[in-house]
PDB file of N, CA and C in Angstrom:
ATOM      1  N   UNK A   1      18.375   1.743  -0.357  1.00  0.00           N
ATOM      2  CA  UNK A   1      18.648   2.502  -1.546  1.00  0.00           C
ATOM      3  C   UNK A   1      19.845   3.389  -1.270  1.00  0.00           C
ATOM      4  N   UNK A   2      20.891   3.029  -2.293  1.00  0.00           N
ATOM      5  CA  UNK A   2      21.993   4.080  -2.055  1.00  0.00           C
ATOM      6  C   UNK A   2      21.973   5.426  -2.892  1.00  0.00           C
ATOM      7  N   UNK A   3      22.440   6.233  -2.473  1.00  0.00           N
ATOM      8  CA  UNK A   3      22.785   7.720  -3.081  1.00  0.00           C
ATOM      9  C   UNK A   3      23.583   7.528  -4.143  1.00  0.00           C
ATOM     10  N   UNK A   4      23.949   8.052  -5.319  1.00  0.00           N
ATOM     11  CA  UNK A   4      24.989   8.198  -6.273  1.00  0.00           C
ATOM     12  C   UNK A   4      25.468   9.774  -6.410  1.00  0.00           C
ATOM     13  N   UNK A   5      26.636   9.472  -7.120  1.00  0.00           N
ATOM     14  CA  UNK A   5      27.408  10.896  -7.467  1.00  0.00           C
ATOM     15  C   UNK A   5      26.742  11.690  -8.173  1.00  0.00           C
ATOM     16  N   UNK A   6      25.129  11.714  -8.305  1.00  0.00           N
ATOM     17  CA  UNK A   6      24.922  12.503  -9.286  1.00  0.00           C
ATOM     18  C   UNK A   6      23.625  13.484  -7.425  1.00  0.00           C
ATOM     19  N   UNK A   7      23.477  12.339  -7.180  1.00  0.00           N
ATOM     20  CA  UNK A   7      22.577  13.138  -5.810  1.00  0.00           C
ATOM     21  C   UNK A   7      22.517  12.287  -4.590  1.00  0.00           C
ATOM     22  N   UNK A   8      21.372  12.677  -3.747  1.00  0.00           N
ATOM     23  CA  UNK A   8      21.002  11.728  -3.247  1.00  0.00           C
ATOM     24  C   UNK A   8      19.895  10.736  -3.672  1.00  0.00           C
ATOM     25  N   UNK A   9      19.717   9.463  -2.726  1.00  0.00           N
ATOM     26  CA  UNK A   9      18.819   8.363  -3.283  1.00  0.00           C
ATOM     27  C   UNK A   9      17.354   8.677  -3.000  1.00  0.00           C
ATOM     28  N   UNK A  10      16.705   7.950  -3.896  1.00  0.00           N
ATOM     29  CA  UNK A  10      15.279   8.262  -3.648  1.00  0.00           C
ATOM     30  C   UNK A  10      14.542   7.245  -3.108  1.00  0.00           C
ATOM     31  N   UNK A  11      13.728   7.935  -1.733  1.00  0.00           N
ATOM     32  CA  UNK A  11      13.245   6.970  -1.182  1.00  0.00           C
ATOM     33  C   UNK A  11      12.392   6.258  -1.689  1.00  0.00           C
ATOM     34  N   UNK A  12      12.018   4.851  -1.118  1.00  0.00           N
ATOM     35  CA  UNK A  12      10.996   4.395  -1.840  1.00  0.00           C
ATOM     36  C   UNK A  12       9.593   4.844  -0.824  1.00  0.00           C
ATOM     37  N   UNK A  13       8.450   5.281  -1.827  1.00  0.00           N
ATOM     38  CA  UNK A  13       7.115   5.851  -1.291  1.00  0.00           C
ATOM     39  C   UNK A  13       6.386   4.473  -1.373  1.00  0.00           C
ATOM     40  N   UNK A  14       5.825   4.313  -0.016  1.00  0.00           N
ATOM     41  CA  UNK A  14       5.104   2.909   0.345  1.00  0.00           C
ATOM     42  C   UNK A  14       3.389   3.621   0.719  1.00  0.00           C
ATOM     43  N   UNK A  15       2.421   2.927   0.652  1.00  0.00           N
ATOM     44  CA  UNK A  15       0.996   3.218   1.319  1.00  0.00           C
ATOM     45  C   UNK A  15       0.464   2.003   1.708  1.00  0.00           C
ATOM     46  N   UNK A  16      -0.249   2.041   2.772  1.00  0.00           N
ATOM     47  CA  UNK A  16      -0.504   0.756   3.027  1.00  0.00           C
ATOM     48  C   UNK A  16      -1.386   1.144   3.575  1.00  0.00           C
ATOM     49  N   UNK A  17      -2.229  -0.283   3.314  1.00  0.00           N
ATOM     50  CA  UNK A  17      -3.781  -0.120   3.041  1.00  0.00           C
ATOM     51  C   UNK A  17      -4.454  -1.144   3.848  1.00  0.00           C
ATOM     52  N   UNK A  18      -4.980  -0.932   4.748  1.00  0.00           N
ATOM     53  CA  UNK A  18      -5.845  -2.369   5.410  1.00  0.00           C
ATOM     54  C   UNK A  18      -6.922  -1.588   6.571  1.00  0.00           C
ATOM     55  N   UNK A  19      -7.874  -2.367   6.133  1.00  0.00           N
ATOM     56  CA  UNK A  19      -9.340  -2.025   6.913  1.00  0.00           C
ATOM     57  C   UNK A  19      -9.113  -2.147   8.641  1.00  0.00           C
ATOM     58  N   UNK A  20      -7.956  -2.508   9.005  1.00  0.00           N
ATOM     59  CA  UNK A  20      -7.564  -2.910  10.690  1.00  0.00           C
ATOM     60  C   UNK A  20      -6.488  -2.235  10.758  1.00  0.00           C
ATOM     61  N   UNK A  21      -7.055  -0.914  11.691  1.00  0.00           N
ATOM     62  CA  UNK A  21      -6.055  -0.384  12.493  1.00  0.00           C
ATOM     63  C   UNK A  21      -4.489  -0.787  13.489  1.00  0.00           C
ATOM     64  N   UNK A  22      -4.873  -1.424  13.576  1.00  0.00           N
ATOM     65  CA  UNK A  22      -3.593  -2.573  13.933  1.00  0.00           C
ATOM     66  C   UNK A  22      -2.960  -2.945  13.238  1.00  0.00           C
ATOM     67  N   UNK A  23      -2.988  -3.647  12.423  1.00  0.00           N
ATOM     68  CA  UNK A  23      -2.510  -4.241  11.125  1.00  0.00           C
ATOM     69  C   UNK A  23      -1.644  -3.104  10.837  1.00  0.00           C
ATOM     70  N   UNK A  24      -2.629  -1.875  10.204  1.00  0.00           N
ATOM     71  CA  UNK A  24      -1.756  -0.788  10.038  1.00  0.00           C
ATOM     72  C   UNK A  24      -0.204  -0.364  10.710  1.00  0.00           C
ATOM     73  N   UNK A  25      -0.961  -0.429  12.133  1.00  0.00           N
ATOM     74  CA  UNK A  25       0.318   0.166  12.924  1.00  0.00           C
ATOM     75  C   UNK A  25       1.707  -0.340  13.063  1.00  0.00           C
ATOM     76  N   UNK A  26       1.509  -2.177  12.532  1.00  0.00           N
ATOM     77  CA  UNK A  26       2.383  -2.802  13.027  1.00  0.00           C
ATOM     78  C   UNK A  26       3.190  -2.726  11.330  1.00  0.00           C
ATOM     79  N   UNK A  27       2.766  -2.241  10.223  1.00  0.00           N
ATOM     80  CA  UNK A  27       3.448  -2.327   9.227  1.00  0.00           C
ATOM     81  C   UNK A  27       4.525  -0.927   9.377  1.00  0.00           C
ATOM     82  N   UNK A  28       3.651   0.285   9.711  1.00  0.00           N
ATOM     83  CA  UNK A  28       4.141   1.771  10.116  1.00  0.00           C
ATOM     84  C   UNK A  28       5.503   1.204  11.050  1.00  0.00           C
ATOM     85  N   UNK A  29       5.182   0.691  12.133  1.00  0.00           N
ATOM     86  CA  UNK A  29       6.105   0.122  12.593  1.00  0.00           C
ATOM     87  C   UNK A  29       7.624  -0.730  12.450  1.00  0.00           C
ATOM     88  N   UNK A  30       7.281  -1.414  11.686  1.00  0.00           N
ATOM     89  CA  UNK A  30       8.018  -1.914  10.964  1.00  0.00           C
ATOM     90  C   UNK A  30       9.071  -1.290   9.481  1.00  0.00           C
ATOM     91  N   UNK A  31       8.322  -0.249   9.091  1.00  0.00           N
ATOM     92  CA  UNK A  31       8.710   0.050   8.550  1.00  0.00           C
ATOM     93  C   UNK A  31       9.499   1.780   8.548  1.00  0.00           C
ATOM     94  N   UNK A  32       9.140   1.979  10.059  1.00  0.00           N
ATOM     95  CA  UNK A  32       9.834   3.280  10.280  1.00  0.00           C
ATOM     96  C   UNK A  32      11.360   2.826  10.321  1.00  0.00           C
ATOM     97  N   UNK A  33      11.605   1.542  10.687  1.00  0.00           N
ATOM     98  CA  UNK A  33      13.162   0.935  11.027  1.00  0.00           C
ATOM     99  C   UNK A  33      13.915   1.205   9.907  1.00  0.00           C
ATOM    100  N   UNK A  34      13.462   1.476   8.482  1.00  0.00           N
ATOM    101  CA  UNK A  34      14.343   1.576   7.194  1.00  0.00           C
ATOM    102  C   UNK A  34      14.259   3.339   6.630  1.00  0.00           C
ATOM    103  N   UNK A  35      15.242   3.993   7.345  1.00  0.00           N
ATOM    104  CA  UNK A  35      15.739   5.057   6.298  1.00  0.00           C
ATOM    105  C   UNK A  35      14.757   5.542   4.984  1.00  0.00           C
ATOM    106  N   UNK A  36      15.511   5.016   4.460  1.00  0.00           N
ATOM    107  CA  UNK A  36      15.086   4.865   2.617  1.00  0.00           C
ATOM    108  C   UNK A  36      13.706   4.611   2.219  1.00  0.00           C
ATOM    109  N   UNK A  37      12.598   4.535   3.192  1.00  0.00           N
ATOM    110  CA  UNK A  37      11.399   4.175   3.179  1.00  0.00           C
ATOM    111  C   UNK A  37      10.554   5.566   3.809  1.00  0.00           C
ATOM    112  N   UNK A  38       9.587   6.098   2.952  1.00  0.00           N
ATOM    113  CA  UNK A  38       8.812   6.673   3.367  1.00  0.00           C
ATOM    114  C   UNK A  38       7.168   6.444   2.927  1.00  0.00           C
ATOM    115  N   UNK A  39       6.316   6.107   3.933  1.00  0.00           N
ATOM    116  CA  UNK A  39       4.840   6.114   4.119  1.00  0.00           C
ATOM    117  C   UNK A  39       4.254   7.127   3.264  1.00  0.00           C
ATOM    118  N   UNK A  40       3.947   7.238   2.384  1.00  0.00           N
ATOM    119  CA  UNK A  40       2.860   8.130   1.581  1.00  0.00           C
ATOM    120  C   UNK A  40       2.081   8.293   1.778  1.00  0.00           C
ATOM    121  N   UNK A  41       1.220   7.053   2.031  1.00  0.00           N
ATOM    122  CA  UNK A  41       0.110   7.438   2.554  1.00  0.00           C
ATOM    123  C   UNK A  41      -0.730   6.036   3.450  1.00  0.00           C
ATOM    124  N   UNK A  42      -1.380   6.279   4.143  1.00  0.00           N
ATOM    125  CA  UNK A  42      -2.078   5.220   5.403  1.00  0.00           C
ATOM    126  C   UNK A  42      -3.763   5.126   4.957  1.00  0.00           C
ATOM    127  N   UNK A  43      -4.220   3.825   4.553  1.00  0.00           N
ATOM    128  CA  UNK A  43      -5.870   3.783   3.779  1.00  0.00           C
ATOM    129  C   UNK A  43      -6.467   3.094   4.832  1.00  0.00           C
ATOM    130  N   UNK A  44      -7.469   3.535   4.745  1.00  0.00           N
ATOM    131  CA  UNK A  44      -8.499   2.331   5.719  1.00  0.00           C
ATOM    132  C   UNK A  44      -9.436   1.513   5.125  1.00  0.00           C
ATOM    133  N   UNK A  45      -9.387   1.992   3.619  1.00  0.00           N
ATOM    134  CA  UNK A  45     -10.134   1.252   2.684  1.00  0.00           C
ATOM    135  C   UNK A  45     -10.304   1.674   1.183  1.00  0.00           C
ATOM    136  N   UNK A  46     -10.740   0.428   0.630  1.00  0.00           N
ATOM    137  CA  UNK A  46     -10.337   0.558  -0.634  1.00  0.00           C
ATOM    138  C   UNK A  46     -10.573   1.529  -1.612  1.00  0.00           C
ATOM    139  N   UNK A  47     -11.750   2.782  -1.468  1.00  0.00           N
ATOM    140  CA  UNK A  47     -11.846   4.168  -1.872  1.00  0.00           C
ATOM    141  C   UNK A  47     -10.251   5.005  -1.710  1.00  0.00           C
ATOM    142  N   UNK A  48     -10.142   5.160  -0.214  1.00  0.00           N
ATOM    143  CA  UNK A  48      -9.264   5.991  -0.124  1.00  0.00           C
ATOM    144  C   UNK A  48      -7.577   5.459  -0.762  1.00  0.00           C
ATOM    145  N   UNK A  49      -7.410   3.968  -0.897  1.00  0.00           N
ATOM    146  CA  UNK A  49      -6.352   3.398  -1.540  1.00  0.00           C
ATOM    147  C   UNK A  49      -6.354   3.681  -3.247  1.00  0.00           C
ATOM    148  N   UNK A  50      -7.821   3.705  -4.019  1.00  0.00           N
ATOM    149  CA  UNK A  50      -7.620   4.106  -4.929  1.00  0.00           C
ATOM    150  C   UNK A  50      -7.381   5.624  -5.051  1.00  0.00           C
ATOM    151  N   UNK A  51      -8.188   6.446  -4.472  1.00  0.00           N
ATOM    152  CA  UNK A  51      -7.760   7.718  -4.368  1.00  0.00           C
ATOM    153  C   UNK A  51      -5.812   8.036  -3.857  1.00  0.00           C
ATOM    154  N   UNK A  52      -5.555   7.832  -3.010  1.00  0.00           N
ATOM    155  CA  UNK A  52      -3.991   7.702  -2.949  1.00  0.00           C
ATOM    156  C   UNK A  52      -3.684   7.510  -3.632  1.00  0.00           C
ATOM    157  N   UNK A  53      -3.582   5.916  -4.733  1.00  0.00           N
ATOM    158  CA  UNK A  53      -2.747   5.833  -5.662  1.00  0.00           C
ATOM    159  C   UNK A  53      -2.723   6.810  -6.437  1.00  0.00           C
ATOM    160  N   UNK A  54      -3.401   7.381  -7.452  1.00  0.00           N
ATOM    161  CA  UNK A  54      -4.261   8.090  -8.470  1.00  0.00           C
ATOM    162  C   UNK A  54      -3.727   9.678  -8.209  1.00  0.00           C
ATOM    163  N   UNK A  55      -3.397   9.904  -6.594  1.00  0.00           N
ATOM    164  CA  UNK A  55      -3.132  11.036  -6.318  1.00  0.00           C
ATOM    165  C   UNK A  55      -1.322  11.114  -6.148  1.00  0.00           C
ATOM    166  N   UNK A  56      -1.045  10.386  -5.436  1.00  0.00           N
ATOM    167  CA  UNK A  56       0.500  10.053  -4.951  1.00  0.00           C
ATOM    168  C   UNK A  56       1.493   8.847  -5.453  1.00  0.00           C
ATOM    169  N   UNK A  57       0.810   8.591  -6.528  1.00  0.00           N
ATOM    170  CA  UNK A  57       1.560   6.951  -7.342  1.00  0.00           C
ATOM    171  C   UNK A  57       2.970   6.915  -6.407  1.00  0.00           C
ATOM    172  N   UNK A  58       2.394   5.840  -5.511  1.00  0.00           N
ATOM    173  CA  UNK A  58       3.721   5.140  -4.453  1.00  0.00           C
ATOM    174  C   UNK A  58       4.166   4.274  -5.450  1.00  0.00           C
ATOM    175  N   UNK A  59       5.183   4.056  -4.974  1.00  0.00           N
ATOM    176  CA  UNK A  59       6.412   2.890  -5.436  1.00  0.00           C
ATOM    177  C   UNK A  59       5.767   1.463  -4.767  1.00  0.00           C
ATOM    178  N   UNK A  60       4.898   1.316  -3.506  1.00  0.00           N
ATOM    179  CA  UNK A  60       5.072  -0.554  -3.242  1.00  0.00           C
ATOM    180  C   UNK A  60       3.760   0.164  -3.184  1.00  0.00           C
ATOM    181  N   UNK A  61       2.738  -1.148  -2.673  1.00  0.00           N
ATOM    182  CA  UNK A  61       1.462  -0.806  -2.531  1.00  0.00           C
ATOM    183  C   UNK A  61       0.996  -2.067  -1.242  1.00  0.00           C
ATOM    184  N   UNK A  62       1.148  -1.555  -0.194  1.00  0.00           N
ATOM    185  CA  UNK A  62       0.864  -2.825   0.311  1.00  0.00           C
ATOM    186  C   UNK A  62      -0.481  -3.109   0.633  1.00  0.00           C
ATOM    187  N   UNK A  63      -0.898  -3.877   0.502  1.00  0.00           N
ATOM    188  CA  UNK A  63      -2.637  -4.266   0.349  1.00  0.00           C
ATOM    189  C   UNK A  63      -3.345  -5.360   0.709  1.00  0.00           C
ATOM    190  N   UNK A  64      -4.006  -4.811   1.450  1.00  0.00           N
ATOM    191  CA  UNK A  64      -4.849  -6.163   2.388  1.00  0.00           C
ATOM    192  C   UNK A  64      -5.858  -6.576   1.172  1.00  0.00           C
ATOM    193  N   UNK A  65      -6.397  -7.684   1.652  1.00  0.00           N
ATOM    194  CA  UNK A  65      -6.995  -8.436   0.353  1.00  0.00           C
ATOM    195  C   UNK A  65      -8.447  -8.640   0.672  1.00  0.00           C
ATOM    196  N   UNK A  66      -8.779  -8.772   1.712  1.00  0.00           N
ATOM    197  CA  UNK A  66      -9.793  -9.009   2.752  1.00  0.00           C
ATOM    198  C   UNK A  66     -10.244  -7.940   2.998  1.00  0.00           C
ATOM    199  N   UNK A  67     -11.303  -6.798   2.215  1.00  0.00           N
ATOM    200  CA  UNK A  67     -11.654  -5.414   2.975  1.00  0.00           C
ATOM    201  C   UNK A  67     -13.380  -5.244   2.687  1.00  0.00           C
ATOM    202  N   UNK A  68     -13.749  -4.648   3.546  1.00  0.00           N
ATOM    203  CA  UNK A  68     -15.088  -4.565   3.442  1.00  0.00           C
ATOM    204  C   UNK A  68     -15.683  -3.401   2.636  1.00  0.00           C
ATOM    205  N   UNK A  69     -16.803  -3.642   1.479  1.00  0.00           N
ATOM    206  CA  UNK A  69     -17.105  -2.499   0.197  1.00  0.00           C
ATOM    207  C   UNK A  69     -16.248  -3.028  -1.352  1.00  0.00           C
ATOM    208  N   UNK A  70     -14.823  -2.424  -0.693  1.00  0.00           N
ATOM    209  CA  UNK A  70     -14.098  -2.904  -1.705  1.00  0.00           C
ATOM    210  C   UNK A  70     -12.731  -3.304  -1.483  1.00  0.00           C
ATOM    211  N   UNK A  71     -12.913  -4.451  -1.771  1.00  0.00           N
ATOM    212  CA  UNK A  71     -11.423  -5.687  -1.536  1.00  0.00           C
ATOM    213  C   UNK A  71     -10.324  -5.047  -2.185  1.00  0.00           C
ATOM    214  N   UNK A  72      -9.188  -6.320  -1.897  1.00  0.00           N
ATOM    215  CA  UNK A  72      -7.739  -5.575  -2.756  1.00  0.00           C
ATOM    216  C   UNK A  72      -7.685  -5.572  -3.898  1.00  0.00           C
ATOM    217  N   UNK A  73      -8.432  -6.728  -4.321  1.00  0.00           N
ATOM    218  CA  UNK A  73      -8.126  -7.154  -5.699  1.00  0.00           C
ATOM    219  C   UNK A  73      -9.402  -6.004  -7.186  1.00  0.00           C
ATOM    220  N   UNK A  74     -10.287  -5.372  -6.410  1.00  0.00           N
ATOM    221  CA  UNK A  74     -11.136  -4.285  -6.849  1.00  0.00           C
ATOM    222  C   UNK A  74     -10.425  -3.272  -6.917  1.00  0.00           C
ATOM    223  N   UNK A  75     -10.195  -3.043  -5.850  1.00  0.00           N
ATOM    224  CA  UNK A  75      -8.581  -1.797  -5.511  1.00  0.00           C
ATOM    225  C   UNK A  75      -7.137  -1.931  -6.792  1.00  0.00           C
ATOM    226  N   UNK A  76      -7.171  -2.950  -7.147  1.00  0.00           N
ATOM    227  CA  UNK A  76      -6.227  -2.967  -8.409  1.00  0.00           C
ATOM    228  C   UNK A  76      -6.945  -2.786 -10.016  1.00  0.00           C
ATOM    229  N   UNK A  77      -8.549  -3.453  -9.922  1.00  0.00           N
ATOM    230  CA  UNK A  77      -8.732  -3.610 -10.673  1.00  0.00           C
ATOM    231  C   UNK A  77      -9.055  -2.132 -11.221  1.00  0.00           C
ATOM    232  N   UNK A  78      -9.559  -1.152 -10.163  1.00  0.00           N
ATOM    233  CA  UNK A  78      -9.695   0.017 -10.622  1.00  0.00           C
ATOM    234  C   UNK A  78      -8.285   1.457 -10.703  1.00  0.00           C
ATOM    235  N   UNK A  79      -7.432   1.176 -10.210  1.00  0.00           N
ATOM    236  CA  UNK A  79      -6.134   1.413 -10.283  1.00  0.00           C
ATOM    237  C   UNK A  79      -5.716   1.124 -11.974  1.00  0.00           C
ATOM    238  N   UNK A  80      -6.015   0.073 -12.389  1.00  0.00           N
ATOM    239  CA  UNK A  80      -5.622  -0.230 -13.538  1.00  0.00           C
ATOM    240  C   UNK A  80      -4.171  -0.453 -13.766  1.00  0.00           C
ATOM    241  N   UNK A  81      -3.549   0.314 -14.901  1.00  0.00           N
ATOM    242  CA  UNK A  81      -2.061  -0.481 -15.473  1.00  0.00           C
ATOM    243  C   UNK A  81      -1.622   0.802 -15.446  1.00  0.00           C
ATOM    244  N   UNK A  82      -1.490   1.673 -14.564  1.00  0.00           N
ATOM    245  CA  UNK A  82      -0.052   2.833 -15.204  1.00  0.00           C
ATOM    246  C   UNK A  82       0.931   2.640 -15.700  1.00  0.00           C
ATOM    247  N   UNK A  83       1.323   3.329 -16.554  1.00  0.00           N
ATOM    248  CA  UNK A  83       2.975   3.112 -16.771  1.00  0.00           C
ATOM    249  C   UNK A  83       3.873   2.605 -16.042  1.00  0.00           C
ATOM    250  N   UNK A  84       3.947   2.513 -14.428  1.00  0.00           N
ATOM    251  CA  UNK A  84       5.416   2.471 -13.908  1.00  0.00           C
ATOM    252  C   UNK A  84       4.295   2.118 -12.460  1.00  0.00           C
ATOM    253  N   UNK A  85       3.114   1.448 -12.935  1.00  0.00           N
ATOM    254  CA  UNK A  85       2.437   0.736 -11.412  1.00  0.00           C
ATOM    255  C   UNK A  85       3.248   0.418 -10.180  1.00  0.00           C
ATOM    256  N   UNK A  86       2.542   0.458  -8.683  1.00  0.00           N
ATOM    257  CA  UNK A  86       3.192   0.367  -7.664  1.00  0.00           C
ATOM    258  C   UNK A  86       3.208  -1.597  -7.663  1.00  0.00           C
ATOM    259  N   UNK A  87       3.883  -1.886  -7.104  1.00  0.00           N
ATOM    260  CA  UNK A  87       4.361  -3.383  -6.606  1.00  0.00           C
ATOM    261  C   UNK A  87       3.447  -3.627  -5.651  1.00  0.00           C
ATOM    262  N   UNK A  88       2.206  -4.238  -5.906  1.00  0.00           N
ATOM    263  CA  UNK A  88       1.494  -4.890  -4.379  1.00  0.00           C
ATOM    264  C   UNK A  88       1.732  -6.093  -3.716  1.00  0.00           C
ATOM    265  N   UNK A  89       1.976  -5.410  -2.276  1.00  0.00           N
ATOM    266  CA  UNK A  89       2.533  -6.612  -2.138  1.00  0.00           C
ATOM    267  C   UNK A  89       1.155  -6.973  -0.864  1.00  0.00           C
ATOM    268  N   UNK A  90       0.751  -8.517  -0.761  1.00  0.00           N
ATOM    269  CA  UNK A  90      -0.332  -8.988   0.074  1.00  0.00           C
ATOM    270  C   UNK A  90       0.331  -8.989   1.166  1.00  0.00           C
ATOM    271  N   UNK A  91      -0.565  -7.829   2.424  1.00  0.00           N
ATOM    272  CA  UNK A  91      -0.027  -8.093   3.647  1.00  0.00           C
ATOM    273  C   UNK A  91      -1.125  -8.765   5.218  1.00  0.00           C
ATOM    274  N   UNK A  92      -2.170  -8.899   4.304  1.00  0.00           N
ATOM    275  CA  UNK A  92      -2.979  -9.776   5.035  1.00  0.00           C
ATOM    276  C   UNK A  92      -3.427 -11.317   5.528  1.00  0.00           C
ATOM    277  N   UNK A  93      -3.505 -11.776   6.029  1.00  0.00           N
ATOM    278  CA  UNK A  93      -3.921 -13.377   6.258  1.00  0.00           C
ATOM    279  C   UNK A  93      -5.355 -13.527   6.002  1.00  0.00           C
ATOM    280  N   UNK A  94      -5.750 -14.661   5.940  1.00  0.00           N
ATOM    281  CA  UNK A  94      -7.128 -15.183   5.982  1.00  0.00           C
ATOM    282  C   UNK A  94      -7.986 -15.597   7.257  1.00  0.00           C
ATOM    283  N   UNK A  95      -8.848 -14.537   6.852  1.00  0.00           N
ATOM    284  CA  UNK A  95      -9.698 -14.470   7.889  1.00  0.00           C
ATOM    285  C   UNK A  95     -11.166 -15.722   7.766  1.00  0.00           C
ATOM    286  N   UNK A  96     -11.046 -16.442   7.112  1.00  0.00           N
ATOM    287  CA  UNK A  96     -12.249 -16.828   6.788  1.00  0.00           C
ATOM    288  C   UNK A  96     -13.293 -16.705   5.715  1.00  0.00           C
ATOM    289  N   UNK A  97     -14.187 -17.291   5.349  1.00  0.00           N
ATOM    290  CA  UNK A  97     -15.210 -17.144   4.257  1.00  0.00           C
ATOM    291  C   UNK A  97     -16.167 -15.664   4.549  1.00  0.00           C
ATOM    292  N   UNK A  98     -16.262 -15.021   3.252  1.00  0.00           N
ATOM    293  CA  UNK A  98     -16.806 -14.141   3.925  1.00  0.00           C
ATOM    294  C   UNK A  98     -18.318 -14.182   3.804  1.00  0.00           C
TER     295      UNK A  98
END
């Protein structure tokens, strides 16, 4: 994200959400490498991802899909449609039948 003549740019606010600590770290990781990117907030599950959103409406939403209680796709469904919703993007693999 670039700056313009009127200010500077606004970062984009990311949270990312996955029941595996690891998982976590390696996105944090990954994503400390970009400037223009700041972590809002870090979930361990799908309560505290809806609570984040609801509290800190991030810009991406990254979201494991696979979570125990309540999955990703519950996690959106109760999030609902804001005006200007975060972008989820799936950052989990398949683990199997559950």
């Amino acid at each position: 994200m670039t700056g313009s003549a009127s200010g500077p740019a606004r970062r984009l606010r990311v949270a990312i959400v996955d029941d595996e600590p690891l998982a976590r770290a390696v996105l944090r990781e990954l994503l400390a490498a970009h400037p223009d990117v700041e972590i809002a907030a870090e979930c361990a599950n799908g309560f505290e991802a809806v609570k984040a959103v609801a509290d800190l409406a991030p810009d991406l939403l990254l979201l494991d899909i696979q979570m125990p209680k309540l999955d990703g796709f519950e996690v959106l469904e109760l999030v609902g449609r804001p005006r200007d919703p975060p972008r989820p993007f799936h950052s989990g693999t398949h683990r199997g039948s559950r």
